[in-house]
């Protein structure tokens, strides 16, 4: 949805009453204002709040002002919660005594949350200002903010909240589902300290083991897909594998299963060299992965389809000798008889496998 580029005329009129000493020709009394509020004629009431002298503005006037601002905000809501939220924000600046009223705070939080959910902002900074403001009013709003509004929290407030309020958070299934679904995803700006804070928060509320178990299953599924020649989820798998290891769940068998087929597809343009990755796992884990590779039935020739150089092939031959030997045999057979289609080597790969 595109952001709203101009405010409705009704909002402009109401703002004029907030930011200027404008008043109608007739001066209203406190009783007049009470009558307008009772009739829900808030647009007229806002124009006459300043008819009451500052020295006469008591608790009754404060109550009228709060009801008037909230009433006008609710009327503006049809144009979007963001418009109504901004109206209250400017209203509390114009009449500071209303800012501490519980009803005003509650309405600001309500409209702020709704505006984040509607996502009608000029830019991300505008949205973040609303988030900061409503969290200052009520920090408990972090839960619906994350789960209902799906606000991506760049400062990781949710993980701080989880550590500070574990009893409040641990029973929230909706929040749990959301957090566990996203916790393995790493933001490009996430620091090592933030990563550790995230996993400490999961442990604090008792969700870490559940997340780790589920994501290890996910990575294992991706590894099996790679063995069969299905490479669609390799990026997600790499990110999750890294997250699991950062959380202290290193599994060498799983790492070998995931990177072994990628190493056989090694390309000069890859950002993470799978040959270096499999060189880091114990030989026993690598042997298991190699056996699985030899037993897998790829959907197409895929194992040795990358760009190879002599030094890389020599390195691979040392790491996975059985798989390398199979590739050499298939390529040799194909060179002798072009009709013999290799099962594990692309035709292009045979150019490099000597």
mmCIF file of C-alpha atoms in Angstrom:
data_model
loop_
_atom_site.group_PDB
_atom_site.id
_atom_site.type_symbol
_atom_site.label_atom_id
_atom_site.label_comp_id
_atom_site.label_asym_id
_atom_site.label_seq_id
_atom_site.Cartn_x
_atom_site.Cartn_y
_atom_site.Cartn_z
ATOM 1 C CA UNK A 1 0.000 0.000 0.000
ATOM 2 C CA UNK A 2 1.413 3.408 -0.948
ATOM 3 C CA UNK A 3 1.926 5.928 1.880
ATOM 4 C CA UNK A 4 -0.548 8.701 2.361
ATOM 5 C CA UNK A 5 1.004 11.804 0.812
ATOM 6 C CA UNK A 6 -1.427 14.389 2.178
ATOM 7 C CA UNK A 7 -3.663 14.677 5.171
ATOM 8 C CA UNK A 8 -7.444 15.030 4.920
ATOM 9 C CA UNK A 9 -8.970 18.482 5.230
ATOM 10 C CA UNK A 10 -10.610 17.468 8.497
ATOM 11 C CA UNK A 11 -7.237 16.778 10.068
ATOM 12 C CA UNK A 12 -5.819 20.084 8.855
ATOM 13 C CA UNK A 13 -8.757 21.933 10.399
ATOM 14 C CA UNK A 14 -8.346 20.172 13.723
ATOM 15 C CA UNK A 15 -4.598 20.823 13.705
ATOM 16 C CA UNK A 16 -5.248 24.512 13.235
ATOM 17 C CA UNK A 17 -7.103 24.483 16.524
ATOM 18 C CA UNK A 18 -4.213 22.752 18.244
ATOM 19 C CA UNK A 19 -1.327 24.896 17.081
ATOM 20 C CA UNK A 20 -2.873 28.365 16.932
ATOM 21 C CA UNK A 21 -4.694 30.661 19.370
ATOM 22 C CA UNK A 22 -7.607 30.785 16.919
ATOM 23 C CA UNK A 23 -11.030 30.976 18.549
ATOM 24 C CA UNK A 24 -14.580 31.497 17.347
ATOM 25 C CA UNK A 25 -16.187 34.901 17.914
ATOM 26 C CA UNK A 26 -18.227 33.500 20.770
ATOM 27 C CA UNK A 27 -16.427 32.491 23.966
ATOM 28 C CA UNK A 28 -17.443 29.153 25.452
ATOM 29 C CA UNK A 29 -17.642 28.274 29.115
ATOM 30 C CA UNK A 30 -16.588 25.064 30.820
ATOM 31 C CA UNK A 31 -20.263 24.048 30.886
ATOM 32 C CA UNK A 32 -20.489 24.627 27.128
ATOM 33 C CA UNK A 33 -17.477 22.359 26.559
ATOM 34 C CA UNK A 34 -18.975 19.663 28.782
ATOM 35 C CA UNK A 35 -22.193 19.827 26.748
ATOM 36 C CA UNK A 36 -20.267 19.434 23.480
ATOM 37 C CA UNK A 37 -18.389 16.396 24.816
ATOM 38 C CA UNK A 38 -21.632 14.845 26.030
ATOM 39 C CA UNK A 39 -23.048 15.285 22.514
ATOM 40 C CA UNK A 40 -19.785 13.958 20.990
ATOM 41 C CA UNK A 41 -19.342 17.178 19.032
ATOM 42 C CA UNK A 42 -15.571 17.017 19.404
ATOM 43 C CA UNK A 43 -14.651 19.025 16.291
ATOM 44 C CA UNK A 44 -16.359 22.109 17.732
ATOM 45 C CA UNK A 45 -15.042 21.472 21.233
ATOM 46 C CA UNK A 46 -11.409 21.480 20.096
ATOM 47 C CA UNK A 47 -11.842 24.986 18.706
ATOM 48 C CA UNK A 48 -12.861 26.308 22.133
ATOM 49 C CA UNK A 49 -10.584 24.532 24.608
ATOM 50 C CA UNK A 50 -8.469 27.672 24.819
ATOM 51 C CA UNK A 51 -11.524 29.769 25.692
ATOM 52 C CA UNK A 52 -10.851 28.669 29.264
ATOM 53 C CA UNK A 53 -8.077 30.762 30.788
ATOM 54 C CA UNK A 54 -4.954 28.852 31.938
ATOM 55 C CA UNK A 55 -5.674 29.760 35.571
ATOM 56 C CA UNK A 56 -9.111 28.145 35.288
ATOM 57 C CA UNK A 57 -7.973 24.888 33.698
ATOM 58 C CA UNK A 58 -8.586 22.367 36.439
ATOM 59 C CA UNK A 59 -9.108 18.592 36.474
ATOM 60 C CA UNK A 60 -12.476 19.016 34.795
ATOM 61 C CA UNK A 61 -10.895 20.915 31.903
ATOM 62 C CA UNK A 62 -8.174 18.251 31.595
ATOM 63 C CA UNK A 63 -10.860 15.571 31.389
ATOM 64 C CA UNK A 64 -12.708 17.516 28.686
ATOM 65 C CA UNK A 65 -9.485 18.042 26.724
ATOM 66 C CA UNK A 66 -8.611 14.330 26.864
ATOM 67 C CA UNK A 67 -12.081 13.259 25.751
ATOM 68 C CA UNK A 68 -12.053 15.854 22.967
ATOM 69 C CA UNK A 69 -8.672 14.803 21.591
ATOM 70 C CA UNK A 70 -9.521 11.104 21.757
ATOM 71 C CA UNK A 71 -12.929 11.708 20.198
ATOM 72 C CA UNK A 72 -11.431 13.603 17.268
ATOM 73 C CA UNK A 73 -8.727 10.936 16.856
ATOM 74 C CA UNK A 74 -11.358 8.213 16.654
ATOM 75 C CA UNK A 75 -13.222 10.221 14.005
ATOM 76 C CA UNK A 76 -9.996 10.516 11.985
ATOM 77 C CA UNK A 77 -9.377 6.796 12.184
ATOM 78 C CA UNK A 78 -11.312 6.150 8.982
ATOM 79 C CA UNK A 79 -8.454 7.867 7.140
ATOM 80 C CA UNK A 80 -5.937 5.511 8.732
ATOM 81 C CA UNK A 81 -4.646 4.925 12.235
ATOM 82 C CA UNK A 82 -1.482 6.840 11.375
ATOM 83 C CA UNK A 83 -3.465 10.039 10.847
ATOM 84 C CA UNK A 84 -5.236 9.607 14.175
ATOM 85 C CA UNK A 85 -1.967 8.750 15.960
ATOM 86 C CA UNK A 86 -0.257 11.883 14.626
ATOM 87 C CA UNK A 87 -3.238 13.953 15.707
ATOM 88 C CA UNK A 88 -2.925 12.735 19.310
ATOM 89 C CA UNK A 89 0.832 13.231 19.204
ATOM 90 C CA UNK A 90 0.401 16.881 18.232
ATOM 91 C CA UNK A 91 -2.529 17.248 20.624
ATOM 92 C CA UNK A 92 -0.462 16.245 23.656
ATOM 93 C CA UNK A 93 2.198 18.731 22.601
ATOM 94 C CA UNK A 94 -0.402 21.493 22.330
ATOM 95 C CA UNK A 95 -1.983 20.556 25.668
ATOM 96 C CA UNK A 96 0.827 18.965 27.752
ATOM 97 C CA UNK A 97 -1.405 18.302 30.764
ATOM 98 C CA UNK A 98 -3.213 15.616 28.774
ATOM 99 C CA UNK A 99 -0.063 13.597 28.050
ATOM 100 C CA UNK A 100 0.018 11.826 31.425
ATOM 101 C CA UNK A 101 -3.632 10.747 31.327
ATOM 102 C CA UNK A 102 -3.985 6.939 31.272
ATOM 103 C CA UNK A 103 -6.740 7.095 28.658
ATOM 104 C CA UNK A 104 -4.547 9.194 26.393
ATOM 105 C CA UNK A 105 -1.615 6.796 26.750
ATOM 106 C CA UNK A 106 -3.818 3.803 26.065
ATOM 107 C CA UNK A 107 -5.269 5.399 22.926
ATOM 108 C CA UNK A 108 -1.801 6.383 21.663
ATOM 109 C CA UNK A 109 -0.594 2.814 22.084
ATOM 110 C CA UNK A 110 -3.713 1.451 20.389
ATOM 111 C CA UNK A 111 -3.391 3.780 17.400
ATOM 112 C CA UNK A 112 0.378 3.400 17.230
ATOM 113 C CA UNK A 113 0.112 -0.384 17.057
ATOM 114 C CA UNK A 114 -2.602 -0.152 14.442
ATOM 115 C CA UNK A 115 -0.555 2.248 12.324
ATOM 116 C CA UNK A 116 2.433 -0.124 12.394
ATOM 117 C CA UNK A 117 0.122 -2.950 11.349
ATOM 118 C CA UNK A 118 -1.253 -0.858 8.466
ATOM 119 C CA UNK A 119 2.313 0.003 7.336
ATOM 120 C CA UNK A 120 1.279 3.346 5.891
ATOM 121 C CA UNK A 121 4.481 5.315 6.440
ATOM 122 C CA UNK A 122 6.549 7.697 4.400
ATOM 123 C CA UNK A 123 9.690 5.765 5.262
ATOM 124 C CA UNK A 124 11.203 3.370 7.780
ATOM 125 C CA UNK A 125 12.402 6.177 10.069
ATOM 126 C CA UNK A 126 8.846 7.412 10.504
ATOM 127 C CA UNK A 127 7.707 3.909 11.442
ATOM 128 C CA UNK A 128 10.587 3.458 13.899
ATOM 129 C CA UNK A 129 9.705 6.738 15.642
ATOM 130 C CA UNK A 130 6.173 5.465 16.243
ATOM 131 C CA UNK A 131 7.541 2.197 17.603
ATOM 132 C CA UNK A 132 9.926 4.002 19.960
ATOM 133 C CA UNK A 133 7.146 6.268 21.211
ATOM 134 C CA UNK A 134 4.653 3.528 22.012
ATOM 135 C CA UNK A 135 7.318 1.398 23.683
ATOM 136 C CA UNK A 136 8.166 4.367 25.910
ATOM 137 C CA UNK A 137 4.502 4.529 26.954
ATOM 138 C CA UNK A 138 4.031 0.786 27.435
ATOM 139 C CA UNK A 139 6.961 -1.638 27.024
ATOM 140 C CA UNK A 140 4.561 -4.596 27.262
ATOM 141 C CA UNK A 141 3.351 -3.702 23.785
ATOM 142 C CA UNK A 142 6.466 -5.407 22.387
ATOM 143 C CA UNK A 143 4.576 -8.723 22.180
ATOM 144 C CA UNK A 144 1.645 -7.607 19.962
ATOM 145 C CA UNK A 145 4.068 -5.358 18.094
ATOM 146 C CA UNK A 146 6.153 -8.354 17.054
ATOM 147 C CA UNK A 147 3.378 -10.926 16.636
ATOM 148 C CA UNK A 148 0.397 -8.923 15.387
ATOM 149 C CA UNK A 149 2.097 -6.096 13.512
ATOM 150 C CA UNK A 150 5.047 -8.239 12.357
ATOM 151 C CA UNK A 151 7.451 -5.413 12.975
ATOM 152 C CA UNK A 152 11.018 -6.525 12.206
ATOM 153 C CA UNK A 153 12.944 -5.392 15.246
ATOM 154 C CA UNK A 154 16.374 -4.060 14.190
ATOM 155 C CA UNK A 155 17.471 -3.411 17.785
ATOM 156 C CA UNK A 156 16.416 -6.915 18.908
ATOM 157 C CA UNK A 157 14.214 -5.481 21.647
ATOM 158 C CA UNK A 158 12.208 -8.676 21.694
ATOM 159 C CA UNK A 159 15.195 -10.693 22.941
ATOM 160 C CA UNK A 160 15.908 -8.192 25.704
ATOM 161 C CA UNK A 161 12.239 -8.370 26.658
ATOM 162 C CA UNK A 162 12.372 -12.176 26.745
ATOM 163 C CA UNK A 163 15.249 -12.073 29.221
ATOM 164 C CA UNK A 164 13.607 -9.414 31.385
ATOM 165 C CA UNK A 165 10.098 -10.912 31.408
ATOM 166 C CA UNK A 166 10.518 -14.695 30.928
ATOM 167 C CA UNK A 167 7.308 -15.589 32.781
ATOM 168 C CA UNK A 168 5.238 -13.196 30.672
ATOM 169 C CA UNK A 169 6.777 -14.358 27.417
ATOM 170 C CA UNK A 170 7.133 -18.110 27.869
ATOM 171 C CA UNK A 171 3.392 -18.809 27.761
ATOM 172 C CA UNK A 172 2.739 -16.741 24.632
ATOM 173 C CA UNK A 173 2.398 -19.375 21.888
ATOM 174 C CA UNK A 174 1.886 -16.802 19.163
ATOM 175 C CA UNK A 175 5.115 -15.028 20.062
ATOM 176 C CA UNK A 176 6.913 -18.362 20.366
ATOM 177 C CA UNK A 177 5.861 -19.466 16.893
ATOM 178 C CA UNK A 178 6.983 -16.152 15.420
ATOM 179 C CA UNK A 179 10.343 -16.062 17.192
ATOM 180 C CA UNK A 180 11.241 -19.692 16.492
ATOM 181 C CA UNK A 181 10.381 -19.227 12.843
ATOM 182 C CA UNK A 182 12.717 -16.260 12.481
ATOM 183 C CA UNK A 183 15.518 -16.857 14.967
ATOM 184 C CA UNK A 184 17.763 -18.692 12.494
ATOM 185 C CA UNK A 185 17.717 -15.766 10.089
ATOM 186 C CA UNK A 186 20.682 -13.463 10.464
ATOM 187 C CA UNK A 187 20.360 -9.755 9.800
ATOM 188 C CA UNK A 188 23.318 -8.375 7.832
ATOM 189 C CA UNK A 189 23.923 -5.793 10.561
ATOM 190 C CA UNK A 190 23.693 -8.284 13.432
ATOM 191 C CA UNK A 191 26.777 -8.252 15.644
ATOM 192 C CA UNK A 192 28.238 -11.307 17.427
ATOM 193 C CA UNK A 193 27.050 -9.830 20.731
ATOM 194 C CA UNK A 194 23.493 -9.532 19.389
ATOM 195 C CA UNK A 195 23.634 -13.113 18.157
ATOM 196 C CA UNK A 196 24.651 -14.379 21.571
ATOM 197 C CA UNK A 197 21.982 -12.220 23.220
ATOM 198 C CA UNK A 198 19.387 -13.820 20.962
ATOM 199 C CA UNK A 199 20.333 -17.347 21.991
ATOM 200 C CA UNK A 200 20.631 -16.373 25.646
ATOM 201 C CA UNK A 201 17.050 -15.085 25.462
ATOM 202 C CA UNK A 202 15.814 -18.318 23.910
ATOM 203 C CA UNK A 203 17.507 -20.283 26.665
ATOM 204 C CA UNK A 204 16.035 -18.011 29.347
ATOM 205 C CA UNK A 205 12.463 -18.773 28.294
ATOM 206 C CA UNK A 206 13.159 -22.455 27.590
ATOM 207 C CA UNK A 207 12.776 -22.360 23.807
ATOM 208 C CA UNK A 208 16.373 -22.958 22.721
ATOM 209 C CA UNK A 209 16.319 -26.759 22.654
ATOM 210 C CA UNK A 210 13.065 -26.823 20.716
ATOM 211 C CA UNK A 211 14.382 -24.354 18.147
ATOM 212 C CA UNK A 212 17.686 -26.233 17.772
ATOM 213 C CA UNK A 213 15.975 -29.594 17.321
ATOM 214 C CA UNK A 214 13.558 -28.272 14.699
ATOM 215 C CA UNK A 215 16.222 -26.446 12.701
ATOM 216 C CA UNK A 216 18.605 -29.385 12.749
ATOM 217 C CA UNK A 217 15.795 -31.387 11.143
ATOM 218 C CA UNK A 218 15.361 -28.639 8.559
ATOM 219 C CA UNK A 219 19.069 -28.583 7.704
ATOM 220 C CA UNK A 220 19.118 -32.389 7.504
ATOM 221 C CA UNK A 221 16.250 -32.196 5.005
ATOM 222 C CA UNK A 222 18.161 -29.659 2.916
ATOM 223 C CA UNK A 223 21.263 -31.889 3.049
ATOM 224 C CA UNK A 224 19.235 -34.820 1.703
ATOM 225 C CA UNK A 225 17.962 -32.593 -1.103
ATOM 226 C CA UNK A 226 21.528 -31.636 -1.979
ATOM 227 C CA UNK A 227 22.484 -35.307 -2.115
ATOM 228 C CA UNK A 228 19.747 -35.793 -4.728
ATOM 229 C CA UNK A 229 20.824 -32.793 -6.757
ATOM 230 C CA UNK A 230 18.186 -30.331 -5.545
ATOM 231 C CA UNK A 231 19.993 -27.098 -4.721
ATOM 232 C CA UNK A 232 17.101 -24.697 -4.139
ATOM 233 C CA UNK A 233 17.464 -24.384 -0.330
ATOM 234 C CA UNK A 234 21.241 -24.320 -0.027
ATOM 235 C CA UNK A 235 21.415 -20.652 1.041
ATOM 236 C CA UNK A 236 18.789 -21.104 3.771
ATOM 237 C CA UNK A 237 20.556 -24.260 4.926
ATOM 238 C CA UNK A 238 23.900 -22.476 5.205
ATOM 239 C CA UNK A 239 22.404 -19.685 7.293
ATOM 240 C CA UNK A 240 20.629 -22.122 9.619
ATOM 241 C CA UNK A 241 23.709 -24.313 9.952
ATOM 242 C CA UNK A 242 25.747 -21.263 10.949
ATOM 243 C CA UNK A 243 23.083 -20.175 13.451
ATOM 244 C CA UNK A 244 23.011 -23.618 15.048
ATOM 245 C CA UNK A 245 26.780 -23.612 15.462
ATOM 246 C CA UNK A 246 26.698 -20.107 16.929
ATOM 247 C CA UNK A 247 24.160 -21.388 19.458
ATOM 248 C CA UNK A 248 26.515 -24.230 20.411
ATOM 249 C CA UNK A 249 24.920 -27.020 18.378
ATOM 250 C CA UNK A 250 27.741 -28.110 16.105
ATOM 251 C CA UNK A 251 27.009 -31.399 14.363
ATOM 252 C CA UNK A 252 29.931 -32.621 12.250
ATOM 253 C CA UNK A 253 27.905 -35.370 10.570
ATOM 254 C CA UNK A 254 25.279 -32.840 9.507
ATOM 255 C CA UNK A 255 27.931 -30.359 8.357
ATOM 256 C CA UNK A 256 29.632 -33.055 6.258
ATOM 257 C CA UNK A 257 26.311 -34.168 4.709
ATOM 258 C CA UNK A 258 25.429 -30.588 3.832
ATOM 259 C CA UNK A 259 28.761 -29.463 2.357
ATOM 260 C CA UNK A 260 29.952 -32.679 0.683
ATOM 261 C CA UNK A 261 27.633 -32.377 -2.366
ATOM 262 C CA UNK A 262 28.360 -28.644 -2.557
ATOM 263 C CA UNK A 263 32.077 -29.384 -2.567
ATOM 264 C CA UNK A 264 31.600 -31.677 -5.556
ATOM 265 C CA UNK A 265 29.759 -28.828 -7.295
ATOM 266 C CA UNK A 266 32.488 -26.400 -6.335
ATOM 267 C CA UNK A 267 32.345 -23.206 -8.407
ATOM 268 C CA UNK A 268 34.939 -20.461 -8.642
ATOM 269 C CA UNK A 269 32.242 -17.886 -7.811
ATOM 270 C CA UNK A 270 31.016 -19.417 -4.559
ATOM 271 C CA UNK A 271 31.174 -17.136 -1.517
ATOM 272 C CA UNK A 272 31.823 -19.990 0.919
ATOM 273 C CA UNK A 273 34.325 -22.574 -0.309
ATOM 274 C CA UNK A 274 32.752 -25.987 0.459
ATOM 275 C CA UNK A 275 36.140 -27.674 0.033
ATOM 276 C CA UNK A 276 37.424 -25.691 2.986
ATOM 277 C CA UNK A 277 34.248 -26.465 4.937
ATOM 278 C CA UNK A 278 34.492 -30.242 4.565
ATOM 279 C CA UNK A 279 38.205 -30.125 5.337
ATOM 280 C CA UNK A 280 37.219 -28.944 8.841
ATOM 281 C CA UNK A 281 35.092 -31.981 9.746
ATOM 282 C CA UNK A 282 36.455 -35.268 11.148
ATOM 283 C CA UNK A 283 37.267 -37.915 8.551
ATOM 284 C CA UNK A 284 34.683 -40.283 10.078
ATOM 285 C CA UNK A 285 31.885 -37.757 9.420
ATOM 286 C CA UNK A 286 33.139 -37.108 5.912
ATOM 287 C CA UNK A 287 33.266 -40.863 5.172
ATOM 288 C CA UNK A 288 29.600 -41.194 6.171
ATOM 289 C CA UNK A 289 28.642 -38.323 3.888
ATOM 290 C CA UNK A 290 30.676 -39.761 1.032
ATOM 291 C CA UNK A 291 28.944 -43.136 1.351
ATOM 292 C CA UNK A 292 25.553 -41.434 1.267
ATOM 293 C CA UNK A 293 26.569 -39.541 -1.854
ATOM 294 C CA UNK A 294 27.568 -42.754 -3.602
ATOM 295 C CA UNK A 295 24.241 -44.358 -2.679
ATOM 296 C CA UNK A 296 22.084 -41.368 -3.690
ATOM 297 C CA UNK A 297 20.309 -41.224 -6.999
ATOM 298 C CA UNK A 298 20.664 -37.687 -8.339
ATOM 299 C CA UNK A 299 17.877 -36.176 -10.395
ATOM 300 C CA UNK A 300 20.505 -35.243 -12.999
ATOM 301 C CA UNK A 301 24.267 -35.286 -13.403
ATOM 302 C CA UNK A 302 25.304 -32.763 -10.784
ATOM 303 C CA UNK A 303 28.135 -33.887 -8.553
ATOM 304 C CA UNK A 304 31.009 -32.620 -10.639
ATOM 305 C CA UNK A 305 29.615 -29.751 -12.615
ATOM 306 C CA UNK A 306 31.685 -26.862 -11.277
ATOM 307 C CA UNK A 307 34.757 -25.085 -12.575
ATOM 308 C CA UNK A 308 37.801 -27.107 -11.557
ATOM 309 C CA UNK A 309 41.513 -26.555 -11.534
ATOM 310 C CA UNK A 310 44.191 -29.158 -10.974
ATOM 311 C CA UNK A 311 44.967 -28.047 -7.427
ATOM 312 C CA UNK A 312 41.272 -28.141 -6.450
ATOM 313 C CA UNK A 313 40.764 -31.583 -7.944
ATOM 314 C CA UNK A 314 43.812 -32.896 -6.101
ATOM 315 C CA UNK A 315 42.424 -31.464 -2.866
ATOM 316 C CA UNK A 316 39.046 -33.095 -3.435
ATOM 317 C CA UNK A 317 40.651 -36.443 -4.324
ATOM 318 C CA UNK A 318 42.331 -36.470 -0.917
ATOM 319 C CA UNK A 319 39.146 -35.508 0.941
ATOM 320 C CA UNK A 320 36.680 -37.813 -0.830
ATOM 321 C CA UNK A 321 38.732 -40.421 -2.749
ATOM 322 C CA UNK A 322 35.852 -42.823 -3.460
ATOM 323 C CA UNK A 323 33.635 -40.155 -4.994
ATOM 324 C CA UNK A 324 36.556 -38.774 -7.011
ATOM 325 C CA UNK A 325 37.424 -42.251 -8.286
ATOM 326 C CA UNK A 326 33.827 -42.782 -9.424
ATOM 327 C CA UNK A 327 33.860 -39.515 -11.349
ATOM 328 C CA UNK A 328 37.125 -40.396 -13.046
ATOM 329 C CA UNK A 329 35.743 -43.786 -14.098
ATOM 330 C CA UNK A 330 32.543 -42.292 -15.530
ATOM 331 C CA UNK A 331 34.433 -39.626 -17.463
ATOM 332 C CA UNK A 332 36.899 -42.174 -18.828
ATOM 333 C CA UNK A 333 34.016 -44.345 -20.026
ATOM 334 C CA UNK A 334 32.287 -41.377 -21.646
ATOM 335 C CA UNK A 335 35.477 -40.370 -23.486
ATOM 336 C CA UNK A 336 35.735 -43.848 -24.973
ATOM 337 C CA UNK A 337 32.047 -44.033 -25.866
ATOM 338 C CA UNK A 338 30.075 -40.809 -26.186
ATOM 339 C CA UNK A 339 26.809 -42.715 -25.733
ATOM 340 C CA UNK A 340 27.733 -43.568 -22.152
ATOM 341 C CA UNK A 341 26.075 -40.813 -20.138
ATOM 342 C CA UNK A 342 27.744 -40.183 -16.765
ATOM 343 C CA UNK A 343 25.362 -40.430 -13.808
ATOM 344 C CA UNK A 344 27.319 -38.188 -11.474
ATOM 345 C CA UNK A 345 29.277 -35.883 -13.760
ATOM 346 C CA UNK A 346 28.088 -33.216 -16.152
ATOM 347 C CA UNK A 347 29.639 -33.332 -19.599
ATOM 348 C CA UNK A 348 31.282 -29.999 -18.879
ATOM 349 C CA UNK A 349 32.749 -31.393 -15.680
ATOM 350 C CA UNK A 350 34.457 -34.207 -17.590
ATOM 351 C CA UNK A 351 36.626 -31.626 -19.319
ATOM 352 C CA UNK A 352 38.349 -30.960 -16.016
ATOM 353 C CA UNK A 353 38.432 -34.425 -14.514
ATOM 354 C CA UNK A 354 41.559 -36.175 -15.755
#
